mmCIF file of C-alpha atoms and ligand atoms in Angstrom:
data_model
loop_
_atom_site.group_PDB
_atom_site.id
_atom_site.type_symbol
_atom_site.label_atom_id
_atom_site.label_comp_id
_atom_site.label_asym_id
_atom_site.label_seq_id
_atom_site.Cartn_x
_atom_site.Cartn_y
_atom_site.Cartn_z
ATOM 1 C CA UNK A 36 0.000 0.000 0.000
ATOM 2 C CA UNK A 37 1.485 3.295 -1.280
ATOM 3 C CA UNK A 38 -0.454 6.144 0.310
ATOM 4 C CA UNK A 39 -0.053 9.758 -1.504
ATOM 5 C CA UNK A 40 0.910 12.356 0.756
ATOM 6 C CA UNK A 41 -2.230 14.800 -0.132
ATOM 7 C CA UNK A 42 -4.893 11.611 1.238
ATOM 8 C CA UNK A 43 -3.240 11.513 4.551
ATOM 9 C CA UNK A 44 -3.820 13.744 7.592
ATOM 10 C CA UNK A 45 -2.448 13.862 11.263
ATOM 11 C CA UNK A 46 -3.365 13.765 14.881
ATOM 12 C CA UNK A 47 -1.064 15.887 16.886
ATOM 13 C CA UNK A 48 -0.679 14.609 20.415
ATOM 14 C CA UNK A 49 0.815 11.535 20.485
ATOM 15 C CA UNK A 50 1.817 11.426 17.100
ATOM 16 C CA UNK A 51 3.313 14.548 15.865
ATOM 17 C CA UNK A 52 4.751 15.738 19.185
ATOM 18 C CA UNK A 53 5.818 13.535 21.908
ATOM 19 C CA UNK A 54 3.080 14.628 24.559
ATOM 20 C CA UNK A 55 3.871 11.927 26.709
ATOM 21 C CA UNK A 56 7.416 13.011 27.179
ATOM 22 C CA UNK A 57 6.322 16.515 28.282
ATOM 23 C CA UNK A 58 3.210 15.032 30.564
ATOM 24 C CA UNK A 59 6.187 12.825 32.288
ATOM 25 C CA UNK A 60 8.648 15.564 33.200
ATOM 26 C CA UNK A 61 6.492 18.063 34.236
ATOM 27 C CA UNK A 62 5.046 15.557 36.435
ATOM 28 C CA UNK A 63 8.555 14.735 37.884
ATOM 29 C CA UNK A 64 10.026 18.359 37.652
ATOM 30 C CA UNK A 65 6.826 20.774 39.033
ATOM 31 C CA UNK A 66 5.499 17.896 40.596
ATOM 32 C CA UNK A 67 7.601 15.797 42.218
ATOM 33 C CA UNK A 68 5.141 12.292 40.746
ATOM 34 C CA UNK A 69 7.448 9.667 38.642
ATOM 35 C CA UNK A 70 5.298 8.449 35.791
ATOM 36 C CA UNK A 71 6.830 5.516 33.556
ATOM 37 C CA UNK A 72 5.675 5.650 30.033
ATOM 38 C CA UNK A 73 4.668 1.746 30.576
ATOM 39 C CA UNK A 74 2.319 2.953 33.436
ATOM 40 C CA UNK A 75 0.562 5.084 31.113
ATOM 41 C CA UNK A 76 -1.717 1.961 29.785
ATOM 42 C CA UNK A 77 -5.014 3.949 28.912
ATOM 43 C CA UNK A 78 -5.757 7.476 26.783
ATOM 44 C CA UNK A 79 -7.442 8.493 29.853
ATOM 45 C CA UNK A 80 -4.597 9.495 32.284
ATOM 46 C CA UNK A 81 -6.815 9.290 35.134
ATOM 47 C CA UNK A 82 -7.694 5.875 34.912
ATOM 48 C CA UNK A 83 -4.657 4.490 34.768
ATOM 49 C CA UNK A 84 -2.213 6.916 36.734
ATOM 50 C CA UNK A 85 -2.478 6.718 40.829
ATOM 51 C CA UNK A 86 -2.153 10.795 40.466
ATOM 52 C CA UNK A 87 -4.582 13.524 41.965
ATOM 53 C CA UNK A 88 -6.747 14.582 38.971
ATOM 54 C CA UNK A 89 -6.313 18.249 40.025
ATOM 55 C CA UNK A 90 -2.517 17.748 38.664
ATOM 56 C CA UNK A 91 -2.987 15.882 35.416
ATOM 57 C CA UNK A 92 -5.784 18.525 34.582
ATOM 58 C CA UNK A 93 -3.333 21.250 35.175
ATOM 59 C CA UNK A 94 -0.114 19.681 33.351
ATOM 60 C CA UNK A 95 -3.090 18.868 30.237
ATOM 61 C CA UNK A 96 -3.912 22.857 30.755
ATOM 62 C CA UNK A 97 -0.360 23.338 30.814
ATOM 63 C CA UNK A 98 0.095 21.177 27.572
ATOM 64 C CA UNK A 99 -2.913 22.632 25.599
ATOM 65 C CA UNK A 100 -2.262 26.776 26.310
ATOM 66 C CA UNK A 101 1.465 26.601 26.197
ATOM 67 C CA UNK A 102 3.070 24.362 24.263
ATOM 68 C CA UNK A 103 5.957 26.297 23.242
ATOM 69 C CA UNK A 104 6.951 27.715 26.916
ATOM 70 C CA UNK A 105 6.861 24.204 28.473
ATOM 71 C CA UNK A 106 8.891 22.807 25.419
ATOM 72 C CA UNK A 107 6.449 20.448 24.248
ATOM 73 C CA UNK A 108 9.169 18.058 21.646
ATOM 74 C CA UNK A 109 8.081 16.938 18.324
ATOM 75 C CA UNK A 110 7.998 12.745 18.046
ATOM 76 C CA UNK A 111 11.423 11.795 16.217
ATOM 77 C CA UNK A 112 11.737 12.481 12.829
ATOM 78 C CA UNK A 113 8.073 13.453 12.677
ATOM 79 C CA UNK A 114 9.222 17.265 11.476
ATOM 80 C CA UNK A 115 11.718 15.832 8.869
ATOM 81 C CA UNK A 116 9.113 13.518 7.338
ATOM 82 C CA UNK A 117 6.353 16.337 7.474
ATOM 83 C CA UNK A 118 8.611 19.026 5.946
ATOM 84 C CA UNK A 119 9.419 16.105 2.739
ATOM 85 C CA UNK A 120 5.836 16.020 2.542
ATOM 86 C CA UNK A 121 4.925 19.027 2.349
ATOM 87 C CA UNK A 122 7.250 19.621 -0.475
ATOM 88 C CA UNK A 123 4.819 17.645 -2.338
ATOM 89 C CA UNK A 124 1.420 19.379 -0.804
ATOM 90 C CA UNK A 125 -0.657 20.713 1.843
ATOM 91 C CA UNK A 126 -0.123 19.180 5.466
ATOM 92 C CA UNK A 127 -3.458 18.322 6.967
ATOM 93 C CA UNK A 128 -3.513 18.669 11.005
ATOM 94 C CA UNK A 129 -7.210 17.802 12.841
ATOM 95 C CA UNK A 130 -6.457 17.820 16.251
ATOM 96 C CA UNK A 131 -9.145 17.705 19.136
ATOM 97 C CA UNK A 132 -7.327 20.631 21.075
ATOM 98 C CA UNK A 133 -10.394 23.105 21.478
ATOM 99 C CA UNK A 134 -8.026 25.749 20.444
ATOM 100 C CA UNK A 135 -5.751 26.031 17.752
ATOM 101 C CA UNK A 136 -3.997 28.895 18.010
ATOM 102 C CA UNK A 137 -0.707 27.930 20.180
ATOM 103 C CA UNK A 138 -0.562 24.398 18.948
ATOM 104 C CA UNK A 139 -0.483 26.430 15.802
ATOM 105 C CA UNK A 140 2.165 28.803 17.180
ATOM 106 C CA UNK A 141 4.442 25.343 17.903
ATOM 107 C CA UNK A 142 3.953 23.509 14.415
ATOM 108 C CA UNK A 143 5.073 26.683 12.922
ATOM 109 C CA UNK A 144 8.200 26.709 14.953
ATOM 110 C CA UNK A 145 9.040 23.847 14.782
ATOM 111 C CA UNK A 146 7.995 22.618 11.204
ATOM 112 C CA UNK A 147 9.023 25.989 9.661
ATOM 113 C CA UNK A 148 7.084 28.828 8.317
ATOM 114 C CA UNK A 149 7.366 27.601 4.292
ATOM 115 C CA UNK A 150 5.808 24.247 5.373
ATOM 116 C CA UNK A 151 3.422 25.368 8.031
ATOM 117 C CA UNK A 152 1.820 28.568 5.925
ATOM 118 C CA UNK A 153 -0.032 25.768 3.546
ATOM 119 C CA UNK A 154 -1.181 23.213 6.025
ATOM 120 C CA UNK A 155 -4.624 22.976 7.390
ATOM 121 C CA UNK A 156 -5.234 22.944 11.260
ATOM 122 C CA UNK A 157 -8.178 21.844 12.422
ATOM 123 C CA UNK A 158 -8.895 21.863 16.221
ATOM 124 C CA UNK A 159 -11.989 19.685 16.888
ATOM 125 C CA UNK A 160 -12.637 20.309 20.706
ATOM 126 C CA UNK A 161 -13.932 16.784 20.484
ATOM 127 C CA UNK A 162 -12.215 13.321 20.348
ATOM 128 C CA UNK A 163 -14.955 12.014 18.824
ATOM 129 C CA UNK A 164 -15.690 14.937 15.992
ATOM 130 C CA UNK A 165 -12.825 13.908 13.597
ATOM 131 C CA UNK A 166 -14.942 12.309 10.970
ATOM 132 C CA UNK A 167 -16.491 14.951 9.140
ATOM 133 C CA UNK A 168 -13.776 16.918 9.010
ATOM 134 C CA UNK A 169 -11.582 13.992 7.154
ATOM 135 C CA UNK A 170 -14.112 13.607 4.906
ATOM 136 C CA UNK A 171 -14.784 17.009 4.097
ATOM 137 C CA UNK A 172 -10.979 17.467 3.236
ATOM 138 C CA UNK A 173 -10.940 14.460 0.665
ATOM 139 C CA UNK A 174 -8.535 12.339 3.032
ATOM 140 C CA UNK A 175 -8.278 8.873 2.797
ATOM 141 C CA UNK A 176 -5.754 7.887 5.086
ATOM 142 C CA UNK A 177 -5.754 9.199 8.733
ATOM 143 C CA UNK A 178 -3.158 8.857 11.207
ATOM 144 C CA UNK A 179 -3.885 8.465 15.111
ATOM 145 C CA UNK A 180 -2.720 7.524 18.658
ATOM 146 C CA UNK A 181 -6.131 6.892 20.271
ATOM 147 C CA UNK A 182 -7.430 3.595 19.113
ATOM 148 C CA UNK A 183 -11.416 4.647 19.493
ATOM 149 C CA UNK A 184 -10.931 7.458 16.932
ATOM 150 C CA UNK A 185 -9.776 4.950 15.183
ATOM 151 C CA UNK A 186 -12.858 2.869 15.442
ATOM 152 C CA UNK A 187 -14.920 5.390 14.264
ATOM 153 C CA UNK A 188 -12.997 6.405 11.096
ATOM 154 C CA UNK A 189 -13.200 2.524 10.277
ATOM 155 C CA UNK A 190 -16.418 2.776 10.104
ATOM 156 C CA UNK A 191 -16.858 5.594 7.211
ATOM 157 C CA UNK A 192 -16.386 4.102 3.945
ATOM 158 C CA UNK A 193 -13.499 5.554 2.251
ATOM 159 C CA UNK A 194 -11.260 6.327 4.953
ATOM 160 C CA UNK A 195 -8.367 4.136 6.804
ATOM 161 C CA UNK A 196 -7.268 4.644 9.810
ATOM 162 C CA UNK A 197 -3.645 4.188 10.863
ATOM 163 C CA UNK A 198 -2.572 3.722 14.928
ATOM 164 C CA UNK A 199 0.267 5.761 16.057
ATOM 165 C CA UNK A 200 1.434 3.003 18.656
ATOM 166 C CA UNK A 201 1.690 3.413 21.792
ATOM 167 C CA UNK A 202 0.987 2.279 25.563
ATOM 168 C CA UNK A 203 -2.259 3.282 25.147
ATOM 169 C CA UNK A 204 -3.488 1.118 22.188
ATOM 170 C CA UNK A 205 -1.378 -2.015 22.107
ATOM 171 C CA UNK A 206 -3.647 -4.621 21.979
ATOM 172 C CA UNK A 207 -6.865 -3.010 22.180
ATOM 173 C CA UNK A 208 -7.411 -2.866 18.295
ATOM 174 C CA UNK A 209 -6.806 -5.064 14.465
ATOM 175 C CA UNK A 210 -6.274 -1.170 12.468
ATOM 176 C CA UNK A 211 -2.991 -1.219 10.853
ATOM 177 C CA UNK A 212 -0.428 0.380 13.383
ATOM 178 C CA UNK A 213 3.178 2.173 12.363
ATOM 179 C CA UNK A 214 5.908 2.571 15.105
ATOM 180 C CA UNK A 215 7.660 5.397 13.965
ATOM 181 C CA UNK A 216 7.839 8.171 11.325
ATOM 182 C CA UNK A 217 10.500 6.332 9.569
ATOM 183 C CA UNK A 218 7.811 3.755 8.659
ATOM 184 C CA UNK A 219 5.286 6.646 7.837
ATOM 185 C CA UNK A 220 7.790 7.925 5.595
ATOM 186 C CA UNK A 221 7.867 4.408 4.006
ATOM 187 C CA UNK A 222 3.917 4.492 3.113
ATOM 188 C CA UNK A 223 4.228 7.379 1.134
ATOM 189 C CA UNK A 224 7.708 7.568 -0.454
ATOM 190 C CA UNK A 225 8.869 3.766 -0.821
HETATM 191 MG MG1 LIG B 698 -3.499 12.062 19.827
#
């Protein structure tokens, strides 16, 4: 399966930047609360993390309003893979951040301003609210960490759903899964 780069779109969290990473050390730096990427075993924190919810709401706060100040690091290789795609067209971003502005303010940082100025961000608010949008946008091919979005893309004729893996989704679904961007890469460019 050769996917072209203009069918494809991608989640953010979890796929394009390494949220986990910066969800773990602000828990251990402002914190003082270890977290082991293992531990981290469902997309809901709270269910899975022996953590008072008042913290994980404020380190998600934290992760949603200022990416850039708390250094929030792109997945490896993710921006080198989206800046060769973009040579060839339009990025497509549908995140369910309920604003877009400084997630916006972070891919153009760190993706650059020539690849970033053509994309298409879509913030969602809404796990759940992804569909339309991919189909509205002609894509074909969508690219997530949370399994149940997954799910529901399956569903909609048309469109194929790809699981970023992680902790989170091992096991708990039969989509196709990639394990890095170096195997992303290889869907569209092999
Ligand atoms: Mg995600």
């Amino acid at each position: 399966m050769r996917i072209p780069c203009s069918q494809l779109g991608f989640d953010i969290d979890g796929v394009v930047a390494d949220t986990t990473e910066a969800f773990i050390r602000l828990a251990r730096e402002d914190y003082s609360i270890n977290v082991l990427l293992e531990e981290i075993t469902d997309f809901t924190v709270e269910d899975c993390l022996p953590m008072p919810g008042e913290v994980i709401a404020e380190i998600f706060e934290r992760l949603l309003l200022t990416p850039l100040e708390i250094d929030l690091r792109p997945t490896q290789d993710s921006m080198v893979v989206l800046r060769e795609m973009a040579k060839v067209g339009p990025l497509t971003f549908i995140t369910a951040r309920p604003d877009p502005k400084p997630i916006a303010a972070w891919l153009e940082k760190h993706l650059g301003s020539e690849s970033f100025s053509p994309a298409r961000l879509i913030a969602t608010g809404d796990h759940d609210g992804k569909t339309a949008h991919i189909k509205r946008l002609g894509l074909n091919y969508f690219i997530d960490d949370r399994h149940l979005t997954c799910n529901l893309l399956a569903a909609e004729p048309g469109i194929i759903p790809i699981v970023y893996s992680q902790p989170w989704n091992r096991g708990r679904h039969t989509h196709r899964s990639v394990e890095t961007w170096a195997e992303i890469r290889e869907l569209c460019f092999r």
